[in-house]
Short mmCIF file of C-alpha atoms (C1' of nucleotides) in Angstrom, two decimals:
data_model
loop_
_atom_site.label_atom_id
_atom_site.label_comp_id
_atom_site.label_asym_id
_atom_site.label_seq_id
_atom_site.Cartn_x
_atom_site.Cartn_y
_atom_site.Cartn_z
CA MET E 1 3.78 22.52 -11.57
CA VAL E 2 5.11 19.35 -10.09
CA THR E 3 2.63 17.01 -8.32
CA ASN E 4 3.39 15.15 -5.10
CA SER E 5 3.52 11.86 -6.89
CA GLU E 6 5.98 13.30 -9.45
CA ILE E 7 8.29 14.42 -6.64
CA ALA E 8 7.98 11.00 -5.05
CA LYS E 9 8.74 9.32 -8.30
CA MET E 10 11.92 11.36 -8.78
CA LEU E 11 13.12 10.38 -5.27
CA SER E 12 12.47 6.66 -5.86
CA GLN E 13 14.13 6.71 -9.22
CA THR E 14 17.11 8.26 -7.51
CA ALA E 15 16.95 5.44 -4.90
CA ASP E 16 16.97 2.86 -7.78
CA LEU E 17 19.97 4.40 -9.37
CA LEU E 18 21.88 4.68 -6.09
CA GLU E 19 21.14 1.12 -5.39
CA ILE E 20 22.76 0.00 -8.68
CA LYS E 21 25.64 2.27 -7.89
CA GLY E 22 26.12 0.32 -4.68
CA GLU E 23 25.47 3.21 -2.30
CA ASN E 24 24.85 2.81 1.42
CA PRO E 25 21.52 0.84 1.73
CA PHE E 26 20.38 3.12 4.51
CA LYS E 27 20.83 6.19 2.41
CA ILE E 28 18.73 4.44 -0.22
CA ARG E 29 16.01 3.71 2.21
CA ALA E 30 16.06 7.41 3.35
CA TYR E 31 15.15 8.38 -0.27
CA ARG E 32 12.36 5.80 -0.39
CA ASN E 33 11.06 6.83 2.99
CA ALA E 34 10.90 10.51 1.93
CA ALA E 35 9.19 9.43 -1.28
CA ARG E 36 6.60 7.51 0.80
CA THR E 37 6.04 10.50 3.10
CA ILE E 38 5.33 12.70 0.12
CA GLU E 39 3.14 10.17 -1.61
CA ASN E 40 1.12 9.66 1.55
CA SER E 41 0.67 13.40 2.26
CA SER E 42 -2.56 15.14 1.53
CA LYS E 43 -0.70 18.46 1.50
CA ASP E 44 0.46 19.91 -1.69
CA PHE E 45 4.24 20.21 -1.52
CA ASN E 46 4.28 23.01 -4.05
CA LYS E 47 2.25 25.00 -1.61
CA LEU E 48 4.28 23.91 1.41
CA VAL E 49 7.47 25.10 -0.25
CA LYS E 50 5.92 28.42 -1.41
CA GLU E 51 4.71 29.11 2.07
CA GLY E 52 8.11 28.42 3.43
CA PHE E 53 7.07 25.53 5.55
CA ASP E 54 9.87 23.70 7.35
CA LEU E 55 10.00 20.35 5.46
CA THR E 56 12.38 18.81 8.00
CA LYS E 57 9.49 18.68 10.45
CA LEU E 58 8.06 15.92 8.29
CA PRO E 59 9.09 12.26 9.10
CA GLY E 60 12.04 11.08 7.07
CA ILE E 61 12.91 14.45 5.60
CA GLY E 62 16.06 16.05 6.93
CA ASN E 63 18.23 18.94 5.75
CA ASP E 64 19.40 17.34 2.55
CA LEU E 65 16.18 16.01 1.33
CA SER E 66 14.43 19.18 2.26
CA THR E 67 16.85 21.03 -0.03
CA TYR E 68 16.31 18.54 -2.84
CA ILE E 69 12.51 18.78 -2.68
CA LYS E 70 12.69 22.49 -2.84
CA GLU E 71 14.89 22.24 -5.88
CA ILE E 72 12.39 19.89 -7.52
CA VAL E 73 9.43 22.19 -6.74
CA THR E 74 11.04 25.40 -7.87
CA THR E 75 12.85 24.08 -11.03
CA GLY E 76 10.79 21.04 -11.93
CA LYS E 77 14.11 19.11 -12.10
CA PHE E 78 16.38 17.25 -9.72
CA SER E 79 20.04 17.79 -10.71
CA LYS E 80 21.24 14.84 -8.68
CA LEU E 81 18.96 12.51 -10.52
CA GLU E 82 19.89 13.93 -13.88
CA LYS E 83 23.51 13.34 -13.09
CA LEU E 84 22.93 9.78 -12.02
CA LYS E 85 20.90 9.14 -15.16
CA LYS E 86 23.90 10.20 -17.28
CA GLU E 87 26.14 7.92 -15.23
CA ILE E 88 23.96 4.87 -15.16
CA PRO E 89 22.25 3.48 -18.32
CA GLN E 90 18.47 3.01 -18.14
CA GLY E 91 19.00 -0.65 -19.21
CA LEU E 92 20.52 -1.47 -15.91
CA VAL E 93 17.38 -0.04 -14.08
CA ASP E 94 15.28 -2.24 -16.35
CA MET E 95 17.18 -5.27 -15.15
CA LEU E 96 15.91 -4.68 -11.66
CA ALA E 97 12.54 -6.06 -12.92
CA ILE E 98 14.18 -9.50 -13.54
CA GLU E 99 13.43 -12.04 -10.89
CA GLY E 100 16.65 -13.02 -9.12
CA LEU E 101 18.62 -9.99 -10.23
CA GLY E 102 19.20 -7.25 -7.74
CA PRO E 103 21.57 -4.30 -7.67
CA LYS E 104 24.67 -6.32 -6.67
CA ARG E 105 24.44 -8.83 -9.50
CA ILE E 106 23.55 -6.14 -12.06
CA LYS E 107 26.57 -4.13 -11.05
CA GLN E 108 28.73 -7.34 -11.28
CA ILE E 109 27.37 -7.96 -14.84
CA TYR E 110 27.92 -4.41 -15.88
CA ASP E 111 31.36 -4.06 -14.48
CA ALA E 112 32.39 -7.30 -16.36
CA PHE E 113 30.75 -6.80 -19.73
CA HIS E 114 29.35 -3.27 -19.89
CA ILE E 115 25.99 -4.58 -20.98
CA THR E 116 23.36 -1.90 -20.95
CA SER E 117 20.28 -3.51 -22.36
CA LEU E 118 17.96 -6.51 -21.73
CA GLU E 119 18.70 -7.79 -25.25
CA ASP E 120 22.47 -7.87 -24.64
CA LEU E 121 21.85 -9.50 -21.28
CA LYS E 122 19.90 -12.30 -23.00
CA LYS E 123 22.69 -12.75 -25.56
CA TYR E 124 25.39 -12.96 -22.85
CA ALA E 125 23.23 -15.40 -20.83
CA GLU E 126 22.66 -17.63 -23.89
CA ASN E 127 26.17 -17.80 -25.21
CA GLY E 128 27.69 -18.79 -21.86
CA GLU E 129 29.40 -15.50 -21.04
CA LEU E 130 27.52 -14.94 -17.85
CA ASP E 131 28.60 -18.30 -16.44
CA LYS E 132 32.13 -16.99 -16.16
CA LEU E 133 31.14 -14.66 -13.36
CA PRO E 134 31.66 -15.92 -9.82
CA SER E 135 28.49 -17.36 -8.25
CA PHE E 136 26.51 -17.27 -11.51
CA GLY E 137 25.54 -21.00 -11.89
CA PRO E 138 23.34 -22.72 -14.42
CA THR E 139 20.16 -22.34 -12.36
CA LEU E 140 20.62 -18.59 -11.96
CA ILE E 141 21.27 -18.21 -15.69
CA GLN E 142 18.05 -20.02 -16.49
CA LYS E 143 16.25 -17.82 -14.03
CA ILE E 144 17.63 -14.74 -15.65
CA LEU E 145 16.63 -15.93 -19.17
CA LYS E 146 13.18 -16.62 -17.89
CA GLY E 147 13.08 -13.29 -16.16
CA VAL E 148 13.97 -11.41 -19.25
CA LYS E 149 10.94 -12.94 -21.08
CA GLN E 150 8.55 -12.16 -18.30
CA LEU E 151 9.70 -9.09 -16.54
CA LYS E 152 8.26 -8.60 -13.07
CA LYS E 153 5.30 -6.42 -14.06
CA ALA E 154 6.34 -3.43 -12.13
CA GLY E 155 3.75 -2.88 -9.50
CA ILE E 156 1.05 -4.89 -11.21
CA ARG E 157 -1.77 -4.72 -8.82
CA PHE E 158 -5.28 -6.05 -8.83
CA LEU E 159 -8.33 -4.19 -7.53
CA TRP E 160 -9.20 -5.56 -4.06
CA ALA E 161 -12.71 -6.26 -5.35
CA ASP E 162 -11.32 -8.28 -8.29
CA VAL E 163 -9.43 -10.72 -6.00
CA GLU E 164 -12.07 -11.02 -3.36
CA GLU E 165 -13.85 -13.96 -4.96
CA ILE E 166 -10.71 -15.92 -5.69
CA ALA E 167 -9.32 -15.17 -2.26
CA GLU E 168 -12.37 -16.56 -0.54
CA ASP E 169 -12.35 -19.60 -2.91
CA ILE E 170 -8.75 -20.54 -2.10
CA LYS E 171 -9.47 -20.16 1.62
CA GLU E 172 -12.35 -22.52 1.26
CA TYR E 173 -10.27 -24.97 -0.77
CA LEU E 174 -7.53 -25.06 1.84
CA LEU E 175 -9.91 -25.48 4.75
CA LYS E 176 -11.14 -28.60 3.16
CA PHE E 177 -7.79 -30.31 3.61
CA PRO E 178 -7.68 -32.72 6.65
CA GLY E 179 -5.63 -31.30 9.50
CA VAL E 180 -5.94 -27.66 8.45
CA GLU E 181 -7.02 -25.68 11.50
CA ILE E 182 -6.82 -21.98 10.45
CA VAL E 183 -6.57 -20.28 7.11
CA LYS E 184 -6.13 -16.51 7.13
CA ILE E 185 -5.45 -14.09 4.39
CA ALA E 186 -3.06 -11.46 5.59
CA GLY E 187 -1.17 -8.78 3.63
CA SER E 188 -2.66 -5.75 1.90
CA TYR E 189 -5.85 -7.84 1.32
CA ARG E 190 -6.47 -7.89 5.01
CA ARG E 191 -5.76 -4.16 5.24
CA ARG E 192 -8.38 -3.74 2.61
CA LYS E 193 -6.20 -1.69 0.39
CA GLU E 194 -7.81 -0.63 -2.80
CA THR E 195 -5.34 -2.68 -4.82
CA VAL E 196 -3.40 -5.73 -3.87
CA GLY E 197 -0.20 -7.04 -5.42
CA ASP E 198 -0.37 -10.61 -4.18
CA LEU E 199 -2.15 -12.70 -1.52
CA ASP E 200 -0.38 -13.75 1.65
CA ILE E 201 -2.11 -16.72 3.16
CA LEU E 202 -1.27 -18.17 6.57
CA VAL E 203 -2.16 -21.74 7.55
CA VAL E 204 -2.04 -23.51 10.88
CA ALA E 205 -1.96 -27.18 10.06
CA GLU E 206 -0.73 -30.51 11.41
CA ASP E 207 1.43 -31.34 8.42
CA TYR E 208 2.50 -28.26 6.33
CA PRO E 209 4.35 -30.04 3.50
CA LYS E 210 1.23 -32.05 2.78
CA VAL E 211 -0.89 -28.89 2.76
CA SER E 212 1.64 -27.25 0.43
CA GLU E 213 1.47 -30.25 -1.91
CA TYR E 214 -2.35 -29.83 -1.93
CA PHE E 215 -2.04 -26.02 -2.31
CA ILE E 216 -0.02 -26.19 -5.51
CA LYS E 217 -2.67 -28.39 -7.10
CA TYR E 218 -5.32 -25.72 -6.80
CA LYS E 219 -7.19 -25.58 -10.14
CA ARG E 220 -6.09 -22.07 -11.15
CA VAL E 221 -2.36 -22.46 -10.36
CA LYS E 222 -0.40 -21.87 -13.56
CA GLU E 223 3.13 -22.02 -12.13
CA VAL E 224 4.81 -23.14 -8.98
CA HIS E 225 7.51 -20.71 -8.13
CA SER E 226 8.80 -22.26 -4.92
CA ALA E 227 7.67 -24.86 -2.32
CA GLY E 228 9.66 -25.00 0.85
CA LEU E 229 9.18 -26.36 4.29
CA THR E 230 7.41 -23.29 5.59
CA ARG E 231 6.61 -21.28 2.44
CA SER E 232 5.30 -21.89 -1.03
CA THR E 233 4.64 -19.44 -3.83
CA VAL E 234 2.49 -19.92 -6.97
CA PHE E 235 1.13 -17.88 -9.75
CA LEU E 236 -2.45 -18.25 -10.97
CA ASP E 237 -3.78 -18.17 -14.48
CA ASN E 238 -4.43 -14.44 -14.13
CA ASP E 239 -0.78 -13.78 -12.93
CA LEU E 240 -1.89 -13.27 -9.27
CA GLN E 241 0.85 -14.34 -6.98
CA ILE E 242 -0.15 -16.36 -3.87
CA ASP E 243 2.19 -17.02 -1.00
CA LEU E 244 1.28 -19.73 1.51
CA ARG E 245 3.05 -19.84 4.88
CA ALA E 246 3.05 -22.42 7.55
CA VAL E 247 2.52 -20.97 10.99
CA SER E 248 2.50 -22.69 14.39
CA LYS E 249 -0.36 -22.13 16.73
CA GLU E 250 1.71 -20.45 19.44
CA SER E 251 3.10 -17.98 16.81
CA TYR E 252 -0.22 -17.36 15.04
CA GLY E 253 -0.68 -13.84 16.31
CA ALA E 254 2.87 -12.69 15.74
CA ALA E 255 2.84 -14.23 12.25
CA LEU E 256 -0.58 -12.69 11.41
CA HIS E 257 0.68 -9.24 12.63
CA TYR E 258 3.94 -9.61 10.72
CA PHE E 259 2.38 -10.71 7.42
CA THR E 260 -0.50 -8.18 7.61
CA GLY E 261 2.06 -5.34 7.60
CA SER E 262 2.33 -2.80 6.27
CA LYS E 263 6.04 -2.93 6.32
CA ALA E 264 6.21 0.67 7.58
CA HIS E 265 3.90 -0.20 10.48
CA ASN E 266 5.90 -3.26 11.41
CA ILE E 267 9.19 -1.36 11.40
CA GLU E 268 7.60 1.11 13.83
CA ILE E 269 6.48 -1.60 16.08
CA ARG E 270 9.92 -3.27 16.03
CA LYS E 271 11.55 -0.04 16.80
CA MET E 272 9.31 0.37 19.83
CA ALA E 273 10.17 -3.12 20.95
CA ILE E 274 13.93 -2.50 20.66
CA GLU E 275 13.60 0.66 22.83
CA MET E 276 11.91 -1.50 25.40
CA GLY E 277 14.64 -4.08 25.30
CA MET E 278 12.51 -6.53 23.29
CA LYS E 279 12.51 -8.11 19.90
CA VAL E 280 9.59 -8.71 17.61
CA ASN E 281 9.57 -11.15 14.69
CA GLU E 282 7.00 -13.41 13.06
CA TYR E 283 7.33 -15.96 15.74
CA GLY E 284 6.65 -13.82 18.76
CA VAL E 285 7.79 -11.07 21.06
CA TYR E 286 10.98 -11.84 22.94
CA LYS E 287 12.57 -10.37 26.04
CA GLU E 288 16.01 -11.64 26.89
CA ASN E 289 15.53 -14.59 24.52
CA LYS E 290 12.36 -15.54 26.34
CA ARG E 291 9.12 -15.61 24.43
CA ILE E 292 6.61 -13.34 26.08
CA ALA E 293 3.86 -13.05 23.51
CA GLY E 294 2.72 -14.21 20.06
CA LYS E 295 -0.42 -16.28 20.29
CA SER E 296 -2.70 -13.46 19.25
CA GLU E 297 -2.24 -10.03 17.69
CA ASP E 298 -3.75 -8.52 20.80
CA GLU E 299 -0.89 -10.13 22.80
CA VAL E 300 1.75 -8.71 20.47
CA TYR E 301 0.39 -5.17 20.73
CA LYS E 302 0.04 -5.41 24.56
CA ALA E 303 3.60 -6.65 24.88
CA VAL E 304 4.97 -3.46 23.27
CA GLY E 305 2.57 -1.28 25.27
CA LEU E 306 0.02 -0.68 22.55
CA CYS E 307 -3.66 -1.35 22.06
CA TYR E 308 -5.09 -3.44 19.21
CA ILE E 309 -4.93 -1.57 15.91
CA GLU E 310 -7.33 -2.42 13.08
CA PRO E 311 -5.58 -3.75 9.96
CA GLU E 312 -6.97 -0.92 7.87
CA LEU E 313 -5.08 1.62 9.94
CA ARG E 314 -1.72 -0.14 9.83
CA GLU E 315 0.19 2.15 7.45
CA ASN E 316 2.28 4.14 9.84
CA ARG E 317 0.14 7.18 9.27
CA GLY E 318 -0.28 8.17 12.87
CA GLU E 319 -2.04 5.04 14.17
CA ILE E 320 0.60 4.24 16.81
CA GLU E 321 0.58 7.79 18.17
CA ALA E 322 -3.15 7.76 18.16
CA CYS E 323 -3.21 4.52 20.20
CA LEU E 324 -0.81 6.07 22.67
CA ASN E 325 -3.02 9.16 23.10
CA ASN E 326 -6.09 7.03 23.26
CA SER E 327 -7.47 8.65 20.15
CA LEU E 328 -7.86 5.72 17.71
CA PRO E 329 -11.01 5.99 15.72
CA ASP E 330 -13.93 3.72 16.33
CA LEU E 331 -14.14 2.63 12.71
CA ILE E 332 -17.49 2.49 10.89
CA ASN E 333 -18.89 -0.93 9.87
CA LEU E 334 -21.07 -2.04 7.04
CA GLY E 335 -23.86 -2.65 9.49
CA ASP E 336 -23.95 1.09 10.36
CA ILE E 337 -25.20 2.05 6.94
CA LYS E 338 -28.86 3.15 6.92
CA GLY E 339 -29.37 4.21 3.38
CA ASP E 340 -27.77 4.85 -0.04
CA LEU E 341 -27.97 8.37 -1.50
CA ASN E 342 -27.12 7.62 -5.08
CA ILE E 343 -28.87 4.73 -6.91
CA ASN E 344 -31.08 4.03 -9.90
CA ALA E 345 -34.80 4.46 -9.27
CA SER E 346 -35.36 0.89 -10.53
CA LEU E 347 -33.48 -0.44 -7.42
CA VAL E 348 -35.71 1.03 -4.68
CA ASP E 349 -37.43 -2.28 -3.95
CA LYS E 350 -34.06 -3.95 -3.43
CA ALA E 351 -33.06 -1.05 -1.20
CA VAL E 352 -36.13 -1.65 0.96
CA LYS E 353 -35.29 -5.31 1.19
CA LYS E 354 -31.75 -4.40 2.42
CA GLY E 355 -33.45 -2.54 5.22
CA TYR E 356 -32.49 0.90 3.99
CA LYS E 357 -34.49 3.77 5.51
CA TYR E 358 -33.89 6.18 2.65
CA VAL E 359 -32.35 6.39 -0.87
CA GLY E 360 -31.34 9.08 -3.32
CA ILE E 361 -32.42 8.43 -6.88
CA ARG E 362 -30.88 9.81 -9.95
CA ASP E 363 -33.81 9.26 -12.34
CA GLY E 364 -37.60 9.19 -12.30
CA GLU E 365 -39.88 10.33 -9.73
CA ILE E 366 -41.29 7.93 -7.23
CA LYS E 367 -43.53 8.39 -4.15
CA ARG E 368 -43.51 5.69 -1.53
CA ASP E 369 -44.46 5.20 2.11
CA ASP E 370 -42.05 2.41 3.06
CA ILE E 371 -38.87 4.33 2.33
CA LYS E 372 -37.90 7.97 2.13
CA ILE E 373 -36.80 9.04 -1.32
CA TYR E 374 -34.65 11.95 -2.23
CA LYS E 375 -34.36 13.12 -5.75
CA ILE E 376 -30.86 13.97 -6.75
CA ILE E 377 -29.31 15.43 -9.83
CA GLU E 378 -25.70 15.03 -10.93
CA THR E 379 -24.08 17.87 -12.70
CA GLU E 380 -20.50 18.28 -13.97
CA ILE E 381 -18.51 21.08 -12.46
CA ASN E 382 -16.48 22.62 -15.30
CA LYS E 383 -15.63 26.03 -16.68
CA ASN E 384 -19.25 26.38 -18.05
CA PHE E 385 -20.95 25.37 -14.87
CA ASN E 386 -24.05 27.24 -14.59
CA ILE E 387 -26.90 26.30 -12.19
CA SER E 388 -29.65 28.05 -14.20
CA ASP E 389 -29.32 25.36 -16.89
CA ILE E 390 -30.81 22.87 -14.55
CA ASN E 391 -34.66 23.16 -14.72
CA LYS E 392 -35.62 19.76 -13.32
CA LYS E 393 -36.99 19.41 -9.81
CA TYR E 394 -34.56 17.99 -7.25
CA ASP E 395 -33.85 17.76 -3.62
CA PHE E 396 -30.07 17.76 -3.86
CA LEU E 397 -27.47 18.55 -6.50
CA VAL E 398 -24.37 16.39 -6.77
CA GLY E 399 -21.48 18.17 -8.33
CA ILE E 400 -18.93 16.03 -10.15
CA VAL E 401 -15.41 17.21 -10.73
CA ASN E 402 -13.95 15.18 -13.58
CA GLU E 403 -11.04 17.24 -14.54
CA GLU E 404 -8.33 19.57 -13.07
CA ILE E 405 -10.06 22.96 -12.90
CA GLU E 406 -9.47 26.16 -11.04
CA THR E 407 -10.11 25.89 -7.33
CA GLU E 408 -12.11 29.09 -7.77
CA ILE E 409 -14.66 27.32 -9.97
CA ILE E 410 -15.16 24.59 -7.43
CA LEU E 411 -15.55 27.11 -4.57
CA LYS E 412 -18.13 28.92 -6.61
CA ALA E 413 -20.09 25.75 -7.34
CA MET E 414 -20.33 25.12 -3.58
CA GLU E 415 -22.98 27.87 -3.51
CA LYS E 416 -25.26 25.52 -5.44
CA VAL E 417 -24.37 21.92 -4.75
CA LYS E 418 -24.94 19.74 -1.64
CA PHE E 419 -22.52 16.99 -2.64
CA LEU E 420 -19.15 16.96 -4.34
CA ARG E 421 -17.62 13.89 -5.97
CA PHE E 422 -14.06 13.77 -7.45
CA PHE E 423 -13.09 11.66 -10.43
CA ARG E 424 -10.54 8.80 -10.06
CA ASP E 425 -9.49 5.93 -12.25
CA ILE E 426 -7.33 3.65 -10.13
CA LYS E 427 -6.40 1.18 -12.84
CA ALA E 428 -5.41 3.92 -15.21
CA LYS E 429 -3.60 5.65 -12.36
CA LYS E 430 -5.49 8.84 -12.99
CA GLU E 431 -6.45 11.14 -10.25
CA LEU E 432 -7.06 14.79 -9.80
CA ASN E 433 -4.39 17.03 -8.60
CA LEU E 434 -6.36 19.77 -6.96
CA ASP E 435 -5.89 22.02 -3.86
CA PHE E 436 -7.83 19.71 -1.66
CA GLU E 437 -6.75 21.46 1.49
CA THR E 438 -8.60 24.60 0.47
CA ILE E 439 -11.50 22.69 -1.07
CA PHE E 440 -12.09 20.61 2.05
CA SER E 441 -11.88 23.54 4.37
CA GLN E 442 -14.55 25.33 2.44
CA MET E 443 -16.66 22.20 2.18
CA ALA E 444 -16.58 21.89 5.95
CA LYS E 445 -17.54 25.51 6.38
CA LYS E 446 -20.45 25.34 3.95
CA ASN E 447 -21.53 21.86 5.08
CA ILE E 448 -20.99 20.36 1.60
CA ILE E 449 -20.76 16.59 1.81
CA LEU E 450 -18.02 14.55 0.11
CA GLU E 451 -19.63 11.81 -1.90
CA ILE E 452 -17.54 8.52 -1.79
CA PRO E 453 -18.33 6.41 -4.73
CA SER E 454 -18.01 2.65 -3.96
CA THR E 455 -17.19 1.58 -7.44
CA PRO E 456 -13.87 -0.39 -6.88
CA ASN E 457 -11.98 1.47 -9.60
CA ALA E 458 -13.28 4.90 -8.61
CA LEU E 459 -12.69 4.91 -4.86
CA ILE E 460 -11.17 8.16 -3.79
CA SER E 461 -7.84 7.87 -2.00
CA GLU E 462 -7.93 7.18 1.75
CA VAL E 463 -5.34 9.90 2.28
CA LEU E 464 -7.81 12.44 0.99
CA ILE E 465 -10.68 10.90 2.98
CA LYS E 466 -8.67 11.19 6.20
CA SER E 467 -7.73 14.84 5.42
CA ALA E 468 -11.38 15.63 4.66
CA ILE E 469 -12.60 14.18 7.94
CA GLN E 470 -9.89 15.98 9.83
CA LYS E 471 -11.19 19.26 8.43
CA GLY E 472 -14.71 18.38 9.49
CA VAL E 473 -16.19 17.34 6.15
CA LYS E 474 -19.01 14.71 6.33
CA LEU E 475 -19.15 11.81 3.95
CA SER E 476 -21.88 10.04 2.05
CA ILE E 477 -20.89 6.51 0.95
CA VAL E 478 -22.83 5.69 -2.19
CA SER E 479 -22.98 2.60 -4.33
CA ALA E 480 -23.90 4.66 -7.46
CA ALA E 481 -25.73 1.41 -8.46
CA LYS E 482 -27.33 0.75 -11.80
CA THR E 483 -27.86 -2.95 -11.12
CA ASP E 484 -28.91 -5.12 -8.13
CA LYS E 485 -25.47 -6.50 -7.72
CA GLU E 486 -23.84 -3.02 -7.55
CA LEU E 487 -25.99 -2.14 -4.53
CA ASP E 488 -23.58 -4.27 -2.53
CA PHE E 489 -20.59 -2.28 -3.76
CA ILE E 490 -21.15 -0.16 -0.63
CA LYS E 491 -18.91 -2.62 1.21
CA TYR E 492 -15.93 -1.40 -0.93
CA GLY E 493 -16.73 2.09 0.04
CA ILE E 494 -16.77 1.06 3.67
CA ASN E 495 -13.37 -0.57 3.23
CA GLN E 496 -11.87 2.58 1.84
CA VAL E 497 -13.38 5.02 4.45
CA ARG E 498 -12.17 2.79 7.19
CA ARG E 499 -8.65 3.19 5.75
CA GLY E 500 -9.44 6.87 5.95
CA TRP E 501 -10.13 6.62 9.69
CA ALA E 502 -13.90 7.21 9.30
CA GLU E 503 -16.25 6.68 12.21
CA ALA E 504 -19.91 6.32 11.89
CA LYS E 505 -20.50 9.85 13.04
CA ASP E 506 -18.54 11.08 10.00
CA VAL E 507 -20.83 9.41 7.55
CA ILE E 508 -24.27 10.87 6.99
CA ASN E 509 -25.81 7.68 5.64
CA ALA E 510 -24.93 6.01 8.83
CA ARG E 511 -27.63 8.15 10.45
CA ASN E 512 -31.32 7.32 10.58
CA ASN E 513 -31.91 10.77 9.08
CA PRO E 514 -29.02 11.84 6.84
CA PHE E 515 -29.70 15.56 6.90
"C1'" DG L 1 20.49 10.44 4.53
"C1'" DC L 2 17.79 10.32 8.95
"C1'" DC L 3 17.60 10.42 13.85
"C1'" DG L 4 18.21 11.00 19.26
"C1'" DT L 5 14.38 11.26 27.56
"C1'" DT L 6 21.48 7.58 27.94
"C1'" DT L 7 23.63 9.40 21.94
"C1'" DT L 8 25.57 14.86 17.07
"C1'" DC L 9 28.06 9.32 16.12
"C1'" DG L 10 26.68 4.98 15.07
"C1'" DG L 11 23.13 2.81 14.59
"C1'" DC L 12 19.31 1.94 10.98
"C1'" DC L 13 13.61 -4.73 11.10
"C1'" DC L 14 14.42 -9.39 10.29
"C1'" DG L 15 14.04 -14.04 8.56
"C1'" DA L 16 13.30 -17.55 4.55
"C1'" DC L 17 14.67 -19.20 0.40
"C1'" DT L 18 17.86 -19.97 -3.38
"C1'" DG L 19 21.96 -21.08 -5.39
"C1'" DT L 20 26.38 -21.18 -4.75
"C1'" DT L 21 29.75 -23.23 -1.85
"C1'" DT L 22 31.36 -25.77 2.31
"C1'" DT L 23 29.85 -21.04 5.60
"C1'" DC L 24 27.53 -17.34 2.89
"C1'" DA L 25 25.81 -13.53 -0.20
"C1'" DG L 26 21.99 -11.91 -2.73
"C1'" DT L 27 17.31 -11.31 -3.16
"C1'" DC L 28 12.76 -11.01 -1.58
"C1'" DG L 29 8.85 -9.86 1.27
#
DNA sequence: GCCGTTTTCGGCCCGACTGTTTTCAGTCG
């Protein structure tokens, strides 16, 4: 059985190969868009195809791609991709990971020398062969040689929580510089994505070049990649890339919107603007070459006939339509949380200090008057799951699904458990491929709560959270804390459920009484 | 390859930076 992400991967691989081949860039984008649609879908494409669902109803999927997806699902293979792989050596695809080398230059190199590996590329760069190609100067050759050594770590991403501290530190550092008015971190960091690839920082300052000079002297900068009049890029000692951009005060809103993304959201906004005879860029919104908005994000959205959309929702997953139908969610906030239903018993005092009204503890038995205590027990849902094995006393049972098991077993476990939690390891890119559509429908029916662990590496995908909420499943955001510090993890859970469109009413521990 | 309240053809987001030339293409975000 092929998973959604496997289908998506095949399509984006095809896009890479078509790119090197020099195909129409818009066709390539179509493949990438379709891959994105599939990756972002909570629906199992295997199931959709089997049920005869019309895939062309989905955004970015037309007749051709629908046929291709059906082929992938039914045969497990994509003949078009297989053919391209035979035609284009893998070495050329590897070259895409070299800074400064894109499809055009790779094709140019291949056509001239038939090089098919990074090793050969290095040789040709070193012995002066590459210089012979038009527009390959000494600087570019050096860049390529450097790039071969340190390939762009494909999609190297940091957990949001792991960059939080450094992001705030750089912000503070920049604000100390005289003449710096505003420092704002945009990009996926601002959208609170579970992982971020780099940090995009905007500054409003009197004299940008001076700020840039100061910026590249930040203590953890390992390498200065570029430093221009409006933009500078550096790498830190942990390989995190930081982009700093100068922004004028009048354009602040437009720039913030632009650099917050996501790209897919921006493209939609621009399309809307075009339809209305306007143009949106990072400097503002223009009508007949006249600037009509740009000072604030609110202004930008208003200019194109929309309401303000929270950064966490800007993924082109229906937020624009929701705004137009007046159905945008009123997102939950950290301050809405009234308790934490999965912590160590030793942390109850701290929980009281945080102002929590109740907690769920995994161990020990405590009686207290100042806070309501629920006793919970965690149990793994696997083939051998058997409720009668549990002979301790408890208020609620938390079922944990750690592996891909038959949907039937999970449905059966629902007779016994009150909460369900699903395994995920973001760094290791491991997540369960289960029939969540069916599981969530049943959970909603039986009033089983979806436990959202706030551990940064175990956050369940926001796509699944959104789908669960739509089906009527309630959430419990838990820190699963073992230490004092981990009690505050709950903010990461909040970030994630906000990305999953959660309102306070969807979250049981945002209530004074959770049950 | 997708898409359409002017369109089934002709568009498809847009600008900065770099390195190469000398007006621009390629790459990147």
